[in-house]
Amino acid sequence: MDADFGDLPPTTLADLLGREQVMDIGIRPQWDCPRVAGPAYTVRCEPGDNLMLHAAIYRAEPGSVVVVESGDVDHALAGGNVCAVARRRGVAAFVVDGVIRDLGEVREAGFPVFSRGVIPIPGTKERIGSLGEPARVGGVLVHPGDIVVADEEGVVVTPAARRTEILEAARAKLAKEAAADLDTWERDHRARIEKALSERGFTG
């Protein structure tokens, strides 16, 4: 877990980074797992094949979020044993543009997985993809070392080069929000909405 980014909600990061750094709504937590945050270990699997993800669990550094491009929802990329070993080796989570299986075992192991769903059919282990190269997952181009933050609100990727800038901006934003009570928020919000309506000619 990245201790700095683990306290930052995806919603705050999305406000700062914009749509292009937010994965699409198909990449969802597959059980009620906690928020995860960590540097991306990027994987590209060939459609229908999971060899490179299975290789990645022995190569990713502890604390990494293994992020996988696969382009396939007909064959599972990982199951219960792979997730249990990944957890044992210190991998923080899987974020995969594909599907998994053995969800009950994954949940019991307490391993966070964000994916497009679950299917019982396994993939093959025959085709070489890549490790440690840019991967497109949920519509976001993820580079090795980018910071991935994921929870029930979604998955946001902070480019590694912007880590300090985004971390500082997010902390300032959260501090400002924490200092304002609901009455203050409502007053400011209503003024902003009424101004927007007026500028657009709405008089109702």
XYZ file of N, CA and C in Angstrom:
612
model
N 0.842 -1.198 0.000
C 0.000 0.000 0.000
C 0.879 1.250 0.000
N 0.580 2.186 -0.881
C 1.266 3.478 -0.877
C 0.645 4.313 0.237
N 1.401 4.554 1.297
C 0.868 5.224 2.482
C 0.373 6.630 2.177
N 1.029 7.332 1.263
C 0.609 8.691 0.933
C -0.718 8.702 0.189
N -0.826 7.884 -0.830
C -2.023 7.890 -1.666
C -3.159 7.043 -1.091
N -2.849 6.179 -0.136
C -3.889 5.342 0.447
C -4.959 6.122 1.180
N -4.648 7.351 1.583
C -5.625 8.197 2.278
C -6.420 9.085 1.330
N -6.163 8.971 0.039
C -6.806 9.870 -0.935
C -7.920 9.145 -1.680
N -9.149 9.639 -1.608
C -10.248 8.998 -2.330
C -10.090 9.159 -3.835
N -10.510 8.166 -4.605
C -10.502 8.320 -6.057
C -11.271 9.553 -6.533
N -12.324 9.919 -5.818
C -13.107 11.092 -6.223
C -12.252 12.358 -6.198
N -11.446 12.519 -5.167
C -10.564 13.696 -5.079
C -9.537 13.680 -6.196
N -8.935 12.519 -6.426
C -7.932 12.413 -7.490
C -8.550 12.654 -8.863
N -9.759 12.154 -9.071
C -10.438 12.350 -10.356
C -10.716 13.823 -10.608
N -11.090 14.563 -9.565
C -11.323 16.000 -9.717
C -10.059 16.709 -10.206
N -8.912 16.237 -9.777
C -7.647 16.887 -10.123
C -7.070 16.406 -11.459
N -7.284 15.129 -11.767
C -6.629 14.532 -12.931
C -7.482 14.532 -14.193
N -8.809 14.523 -14.023
C -9.679 14.532 -15.194
C -9.999 13.137 -15.711
N -10.907 13.113 -16.685
C -11.480 11.857 -17.168
C -10.452 10.880 -17.734
N -9.412 11.380 -18.385
C -8.499 10.482 -19.081
C -7.688 9.590 -18.152
N -7.654 9.936 -16.858
C -6.904 9.120 -15.900
C -7.815 8.248 -15.041
N -9.096 8.189 -15.395
C -10.069 7.398 -14.644
C -10.523 6.215 -15.501
N -10.386 5.010 -14.970
C -10.811 3.833 -15.718
C -12.326 3.801 -15.874
N -12.775 3.150 -16.927
C -14.212 3.117 -17.196
C -14.954 2.296 -16.141
N -16.273 2.409 -16.155
C -17.087 1.835 -15.074
C -17.115 0.312 -15.083
N -16.588 -0.307 -16.132
C -16.551 -1.768 -16.168
C -15.521 -2.381 -15.245
N -14.527 -1.594 -14.841
C -13.485 -2.113 -13.934
C -13.954 -1.860 -12.505
N -14.466 -2.923 -11.872
C -15.116 -2.790 -10.569
C -14.513 -3.762 -9.556
N -14.626 -3.427 -8.246
C -14.196 -4.392 -7.225
C -15.082 -5.629 -7.283
N -14.491 -6.793 -7.150
C -15.260 -8.029 -7.242
C -15.727 -8.546 -5.885
N -15.333 -7.864 -4.830
C -15.906 -8.094 -3.506
C -15.716 -6.803 -2.719
N -16.238 -6.770 -1.513
C -16.222 -5.539 -0.709
C -14.837 -5.322 -0.102
N -13.864 -5.087 -0.976
C -12.484 -4.966 -0.526
C -12.164 -3.523 -0.129
N -11.118 -3.333 0.657
C -10.724 -1.985 1.066
C -10.051 -1.247 -0.086
N -9.874 0.063 0.100
C -9.136 0.850 -0.887
C -7.704 0.335 -1.000
N -7.194 0.329 -2.219
C -5.800 -0.039 -2.447
C -5.101 1.102 -3.170
N -3.807 1.224 -2.933
C -3.002 2.249 -3.599
C -1.579 1.739 -3.705
N -1.018 1.876 -4.886
C 0.356 1.436 -5.056
C 0.847 1.666 -6.467
N 2.148 1.493 -6.679
C 2.710 1.683 -8.005
C 2.307 0.551 -8.941
N 2.038 0.909 -10.186
C 1.598 -0.076 -11.172
C 2.750 -0.975 -11.615
N 2.483 -2.282 -11.628
C 3.328 -3.238 -12.320
C 2.512 -3.678 -13.526
N 2.925 -3.278 -14.704
C 2.084 -3.410 -15.892
C 2.329 -4.725 -16.633
N 1.216 -5.287 -17.112
C 1.219 -6.576 -17.798
C 0.317 -6.481 -19.026
N 0.758 -7.083 -20.121
C -0.125 -7.247 -21.282
C -0.236 -8.734 -21.588
N -1.462 -9.259 -21.511
C -1.735 -10.646 -21.856
C -2.400 -10.703 -23.230
N -2.067 -11.713 -23.989
C -2.763 -11.936 -25.247
C -4.186 -12.409 -24.950
N -5.169 -12.045 -25.789
C -6.553 -12.457 -25.527
C -6.671 -13.972 -25.333
N -7.354 -14.363 -24.262
C -7.575 -15.773 -23.972
C -6.430 -16.461 -23.263
N -5.357 -15.729 -22.977
C -4.170 -16.327 -22.374
C -3.772 -15.545 -21.119
N -3.339 -16.247 -20.082
C -2.998 -15.577 -18.825
C -1.550 -15.780 -18.390
N -0.705 -16.282 -19.286
C 0.667 -16.614 -18.922
C 1.403 -15.444 -18.273
N 1.284 -14.261 -18.846
C 2.090 -13.147 -18.360
C 1.635 -12.652 -16.984
N 0.338 -12.719 -16.693
C -0.118 -12.369 -15.341
C 0.423 -13.375 -14.337
N 0.393 -14.642 -14.692
C 0.895 -15.661 -13.770
C 2.399 -15.490 -13.547
N 3.118 -15.041 -14.575
C 4.540 -14.743 -14.405
C 4.747 -13.513 -13.532
N 3.838 -12.549 -13.650
C 4.002 -11.270 -12.955
C 3.981 -11.409 -11.443
N 3.246 -12.371 -10.911
C 3.142 -12.455 -9.445
C 4.486 -12.804 -8.811
N 5.408 -13.366 -9.595
C 6.737 -13.692 -9.074
C 7.760 -12.601 -9.360
N 7.330 -11.553 -10.053
C 8.249 -10.488 -10.450
C 7.879 -9.119 -9.875
N 6.625 -8.912 -9.572
C 6.179 -7.621 -9.041
C 6.730 -7.401 -7.632
N 7.143 -6.183 -7.358
C 7.642 -5.840 -6.025
C 6.491 -5.812 -5.018
N 6.758 -6.136 -3.758
C 5.722 -6.003 -2.728
C 5.140 -4.592 -2.718
N 3.827 -4.511 -2.567
C 3.144 -3.224 -2.583
C 2.653 -2.802 -3.949
N 3.068 -3.522 -4.990
C 2.651 -3.176 -6.352
C 1.187 -3.527 -6.593
N 0.566 -2.748 -7.471
C -0.742 -3.098 -8.023
C -0.484 -3.649 -9.420
N -0.800 -4.912 -9.624
C -0.592 -5.531 -10.934
C -1.751 -5.136 -11.843
N -1.411 -4.439 -12.916
C -2.397 -3.859 -13.828
C -2.278 -4.581 -15.168
N -3.398 -5.141 -15.638
C -3.331 -6.075 -16.760
C -4.242 -5.670 -17.911
N -3.648 -5.563 -19.097
C -4.399 -5.423 -20.350
C -4.580 -6.814 -20.947
N -5.832 -7.146 -21.329
C -6.030 -8.472 -21.930
C -6.964 -8.463 -23.132
N -7.956 -7.577 -23.158
C -8.871 -7.537 -24.287
C -9.737 -8.774 -24.432
N -10.079 -9.422 -23.314
C -10.837 -10.667 -23.383
C -11.698 -10.821 -22.133
N -12.964 -11.192 -22.321
C -13.830 -11.461 -21.168
C -14.416 -12.874 -21.224
N -13.812 -13.740 -22.019
C -14.288 -15.110 -22.158
C -13.430 -16.128 -21.415
N -12.278 -15.686 -20.899
C -11.370 -16.601 -20.215
C -10.776 -15.903 -19.000
N -10.763 -16.604 -17.864
C -10.269 -16.012 -16.620
C -8.761 -15.813 -16.660
N -8.348 -14.667 -16.176
C -6.926 -14.350 -16.080
C -6.282 -14.956 -14.839
N -7.066 -15.130 -13.791
C -6.515 -15.642 -12.532
C -7.632 -16.274 -11.722
N -7.234 -17.139 -10.794
C -8.179 -17.773 -9.890
C -7.695 -17.707 -8.461
N -8.274 -18.556 -7.626
C -8.020 -18.481 -6.194
C -6.579 -18.662 -5.797
N -5.899 -19.661 -6.346
C -4.515 -19.925 -5.944
C -3.572 -18.813 -6.386
N -3.769 -18.319 -7.602
C -2.907 -17.241 -8.097
C -3.075 -15.996 -7.220
N -4.307 -15.681 -6.867
C -4.542 -14.517 -6.015
C -3.966 -14.731 -4.622
N -4.088 -15.955 -4.092
C -3.548 -16.235 -2.759
C -2.026 -16.122 -2.753
N -1.377 -16.612 -3.806
C 0.082 -16.505 -3.881
C 0.501 -15.050 -4.063
N -0.241 -14.307 -4.899
C 0.072 -12.888 -5.083
C 0.003 -12.151 -3.753
N -1.039 -12.434 -2.988
C -1.166 -11.788 -1.671
C -0.001 -12.179 -0.767
N 0.350 -13.448 -0.761
C 1.444 -13.928 0.088
C 2.769 -13.277 -0.295
N 2.930 -12.958 -1.566
C 4.167 -12.346 -2.026
C 4.146 -10.820 -1.909
N 3.051 -10.262 -1.378
C 3.010 -8.840 -1.090
C 2.388 -7.970 -2.151
N 1.854 -8.570 -3.220
C 1.150 -7.782 -4.229
C -0.086 -7.152 -3.577
N -0.316 -5.861 -3.850
C -1.413 -5.151 -3.191
C -2.769 -5.496 -3.775
N -2.837 -5.713 -5.103
C -4.120 -5.946 -5.764
C -3.884 -6.276 -7.226
N -4.909 -6.819 -7.864
C -4.975 -6.925 -9.318
C -5.995 -5.912 -9.816
N -5.638 -5.186 -10.864
C -6.594 -4.362 -11.617
C -6.497 -4.844 -13.049
N -7.514 -5.569 -13.509
C -7.402 -6.255 -14.785
C -8.538 -5.884 -15.730
N -8.166 -5.634 -16.976
C -9.165 -5.389 -18.024
C -9.527 -6.745 -18.609
N -10.261 -7.509 -17.816
C -10.625 -8.871 -18.144
C -11.407 -9.446 -16.985
N -11.420 -10.765 -16.854
C -12.231 -11.425 -15.833
C -11.393 -12.423 -15.040
N -11.913 -12.808 -13.877
C -11.251 -13.782 -13.008
C -12.205 -14.932 -12.730
N -11.752 -15.885 -11.920
C -12.637 -16.963 -11.450
C -12.306 -17.277 -9.994
N -13.050 -18.239 -9.426
C -12.865 -18.635 -8.016
C -13.090 -17.452 -7.079
N -14.135 -16.695 -7.328
C -14.345 -15.472 -6.549
C -14.456 -15.750 -5.055
N -15.130 -16.832 -4.680
C -15.244 -17.156 -3.261
C -13.885 -17.348 -2.608
N -12.975 -18.023 -3.300
C -11.628 -18.227 -2.766
C -10.857 -16.919 -2.699
N -11.039 -16.078 -3.718
C -10.359 -14.776 -3.748
C -10.818 -13.925 -2.567
N -12.122 -13.922 -2.342
C -12.685 -13.157 -1.218
C -12.174 -13.707 0.101
N -12.154 -15.031 0.234
C -11.699 -15.646 1.476
C -10.226 -15.340 1.739
N -9.453 -15.256 0.664
C -8.033 -14.920 0.806
C -7.827 -13.447 1.136
N -8.873 -12.629 0.961
C -8.770 -11.207 1.261
C -7.939 -10.446 0.258
N -7.931 -10.925 -0.997
C -7.103 -10.282 -2.014
C -7.961 -9.369 -2.897
N -7.645 -8.076 -2.945
C -8.451 -7.145 -3.746
C -8.261 -7.378 -5.244
N -9.376 -7.520 -5.933
C -9.361 -7.653 -7.389
C -10.400 -6.708 -7.980
N -9.957 -5.920 -8.956
C -10.830 -5.037 -9.714
C -10.799 -5.538 -11.154
N -11.966 -5.905 -11.688
C -12.005 -6.500 -13.016
C -13.366 -6.267 -13.651
N -13.560 -6.855 -14.832
C -14.836 -6.721 -15.536
C -15.855 -7.782 -15.125
N -15.453 -8.716 -14.276
C -16.405 -9.724 -13.835
C -15.741 -11.052 -13.570
N -16.589 -12.087 -13.583
C -16.177 -13.427 -13.201
C -16.675 -14.416 -14.253
N -15.822 -15.383 -14.593
C -16.202 -16.472 -15.494
C -15.431 -17.710 -15.064
N -16.031 -18.906 -15.167
C -15.327 -20.094 -14.671
C -14.323 -20.699 -15.639
N -14.227 -20.189 -16.855
C -13.360 -20.788 -17.866
C -11.949 -20.209 -17.774
N -10.912 -21.035 -17.604
C -9.552 -20.501 -17.498
C -8.956 -20.184 -18.865
N -8.009 -19.273 -18.869
C -7.253 -18.996 -20.076
C -6.125 -19.996 -20.252
N -5.484 -19.939 -21.412
C -4.320 -20.790 -21.672
C -3.060 -20.116 -21.131
N -1.964 -20.831 -21.215
C -0.652 -20.309 -20.797
C 0.350 -20.622 -21.897
N 0.116 -20.024 -23.045
C 0.891 -20.370 -24.235
C 1.496 -19.179 -24.963
N 1.048 -17.969 -24.673
C 1.414 -16.840 -25.527
C 2.128 -15.750 -24.735
N 3.210 -15.259 -25.301
C 4.005 -14.219 -24.657
C 3.394 -12.852 -24.953
N 3.162 -12.099 -23.894
C 2.749 -10.701 -24.017
C 3.901 -9.822 -23.582
N 3.693 -9.031 -22.526
C 4.793 -8.201 -22.040
C 4.638 -7.920 -20.558
N 5.766 -7.600 -19.946
C 5.818 -7.150 -18.554
C 6.584 -5.836 -18.519
N 6.083 -4.900 -17.716
C 6.815 -3.654 -17.519
C 6.793 -2.705 -18.694
N 5.796 -2.833 -19.573
C 5.591 -1.899 -20.669
C 4.216 -1.250 -20.501
N 3.985 -0.085 -21.123
C 2.679 0.559 -20.975
C 1.541 -0.387 -21.340
N 0.460 -0.313 -20.564
C -0.713 -1.156 -20.785
C -1.960 -0.288 -20.736
N -2.901 -0.555 -21.631
C -4.159 0.205 -21.636
C -5.216 -0.614 -20.911
N -5.669 -0.084 -19.791
C -6.600 -0.799 -18.916
C -7.774 0.119 -18.579
N -8.977 -0.317 -18.886
C -10.151 0.512 -18.622
C -10.102 1.844 -19.330
N -9.425 1.883 -20.487
C -9.331 3.111 -21.262
C -8.190 4.036 -20.872
N -7.438 3.676 -19.834
C -6.333 4.514 -19.356
C -5.002 3.864 -19.735
N -4.105 4.654 -20.304
C -2.765 4.158 -20.602
C -1.937 4.247 -19.320
N -1.569 3.105 -18.784
C -0.860 3.017 -17.509
C 0.604 2.674 -17.773
N 1.500 3.466 -17.189
C 2.934 3.226 -17.309
C 3.454 2.603 -16.011
N 4.508 1.824 -16.102
C 5.089 1.257 -14.878
C 5.415 2.357 -13.870
N 5.017 2.136 -12.618
C 5.300 3.108 -11.567
C 4.242 4.170 -11.373
N 3.291 4.290 -12.296
C 2.154 5.190 -12.051
C 1.438 4.737 -10.782
N 0.826 5.676 -10.076
C 0.160 5.344 -8.821
C -1.304 5.025 -9.080
N -1.701 3.804 -8.734
C -3.075 3.341 -8.926
C -3.797 3.391 -7.589
N -4.945 4.070 -7.562
C -5.801 4.102 -6.368
C -7.163 3.565 -6.777
N -7.653 2.572 -6.042
C -8.902 1.909 -6.416
C -9.726 1.583 -5.183
N -11.016 1.849 -5.272
C -11.971 1.397 -4.266
C -13.341 1.326 -4.915
N -14.409 1.315 -4.118
C -15.749 1.168 -4.669
C -16.176 2.342 -5.540
N -15.458 3.456 -5.475
C -15.775 4.611 -6.304
C -15.163 4.520 -7.697
N -14.177 3.641 -7.877
C -13.540 3.511 -9.174
C -12.029 3.445 -9.061
N -11.380 3.498 -10.231
C -9.929 3.346 -10.307
C -9.330 4.568 -11.004
N -8.390 5.231 -10.327
C -7.752 6.438 -10.859
C -6.243 6.216 -10.895
N -5.625 6.679 -11.974
C -4.189 6.485 -12.171
C -3.487 7.843 -12.202
N -2.567 8.050 -11.263
C -1.764 9.272 -11.220
C -0.426 9.012 -11.904
N -0.111 9.748 -12.973
C 1.194 9.558 -13.607
C 2.331 9.757 -12.602
N 3.333 8.903 -12.676
C 4.437 8.963 -11.720
C 5.093 10.336 -11.697
N 5.195 10.984 -12.864
C 5.853 12.290 -12.952
C 5.078 13.384 -12.232
N 3.792 13.145 -11.965
C 2.952 14.153 -11.305
C 2.668 13.794 -9.848
N 3.363 12.805 -9.324
C 3.074 12.310 -7.979
C 3.061 13.427 -6.936
N 4.135 14.187 -6.827
C 4.234 15.217 -5.791
C 3.185 16.295 -5.987
N 3.023 16.755 -7.220
C 2.032 17.796 -7.528
C 0.625 17.364 -7.127
N 0.228 16.165 -7.532
C -1.133 15.690 -7.252
C -1.316 15.387 -5.775
N -0.306 14.832 -5.131
C -0.395 14.545 -3.704
C -0.633 15.825 -2.914
N 0.126 16.864 -3.199
C -0.033 18.132 -2.486
C -1.384 18.765 -2.770
N -1.809 18.756 -4.029
C -3.092 19.350 -4.393
C -4.251 18.596 -3.753
N -4.150 17.276 -3.705
C -5.222 16.474 -3.112
C -5.324 16.719 -1.610
N -4.186 16.795 -0.932
C -4.214 17.053 0.510
C -4.802 18.426 0.800
N -4.453 19.429 -0.013
C -4.996 20.773 0.180
C -6.507 20.778 -0.053
N -6.955 20.061 -1.063
C -8.384 19.997 -1.373
C -9.158 19.336 -0.242
N -8.636 18.236 0.261
C -9.310 17.539 1.355
C -9.342 18.390 2.624
N -8.252 19.106 2.892
C -8.214 19.967 4.074
C -9.242 21.090 3.966
N -9.361 21.673 2.792
C -10.343 22.735 2.581
C -11.757 22.206 2.768
N -12.021 21.015 2.229
C -13.352 20.426 2.358
C -13.668 20.091 3.816
N -12.665 19.617 4.547
C -12.881 19.247 5.947
C -13.163 20.464 6.817
N -12.652 21.610 6.405
C -12.835 22.829 7.201
C -14.207 23.454 7.025
N -14.934 23.041 5.997
C -16.250 23.632 5.714
C -17.355 22.707 6.204
N -18.284 23.248 7.027
C -19.414 22.432 7.452
C -20.475 22.420 6.348
N -21.520 21.617 6.543
C -22.538 21.458 5.498
C -23.280 22.754 5.225
N -23.510 23.571 6.259
C -24.202 24.842 6.044
C -23.405 25.756 5.121
N -22.086 25.817 5.359
C -21.223 26.629 4.496
C -21.203 26.082 3.081
N -21.098 24.763 2.971
C -21.077 24.137 1.643
C -22.368 24.445 0.892
N -23.505 24.301 1.592
C -24.799 24.546 0.934
C -24.912 25.991 0.470
N -24.487 26.938 1.302
C -24.552 28.355 0.923
C -23.723 28.640 -0.331
N -22.499 28.138 -0.331
C -21.616 28.378 -1.471
C -22.115 27.652 -2.716
N -22.597 26.454 -2.514
C -23.105 25.667 -3.639
C -24.327 26.334 -4.266
N -25.244 26.782 -3.420
C -26.447 27.417 -3.960
C -26.106 28.690 -4.729
N -25.185 29.473 -4.193
C -24.777 30.697 -4.886
C -24.168 30.374 -6.244
N -23.366 29.334 -6.297
C -22.718 28.948 -7.558
C -23.746 28.454 -8.573
N -24.725 27.674 -8.108
C -25.751 27.148 -9.009
C -26.640 28.267 -9.532
N -27.051 29.164 -8.636
C -27.921 30.264 -9.068
C -27.194 31.175 -10.059
N -25.916 31.382 -9.845
C -25.124 32.189 -10.770
C -25.064 31.523 -12.145
N -24.844 30.224 -12.155
C -24.773 29.498 -13.424
C -26.106 29.546 -14.162
N -27.192 29.387 -13.425
C -28.521 29.464 -14.048
C -28.778 30.851 -14.633
N -28.448 31.881 -13.851
C -28.683 33.259 -14.290
C -27.885 33.593 -15.539
N -26.631 33.160 -15.567
C -25.782 33.449 -16.724
C -26.280 32.780 -17.998
N -27.087 31.732 -17.831
C -27.620 31.018 -18.972
C -29.069 31.361 -19.275
N -29.545 32.404 -18.608
C -30.872 32.937 -18.907
C -32.036 32.218 -18.264
N -31.751 31.362 -17.276
C -32.841 30.646 -16.604
C -33.426 31.532 -15.513
N -34.749 31.667 -15.498
C -35.415 32.564 -14.544
C -36.437 31.862 -13.687
N -36.549 30.547 -13.766
C -37.552 29.816 -13.006
C -37.257 29.714 -11.523
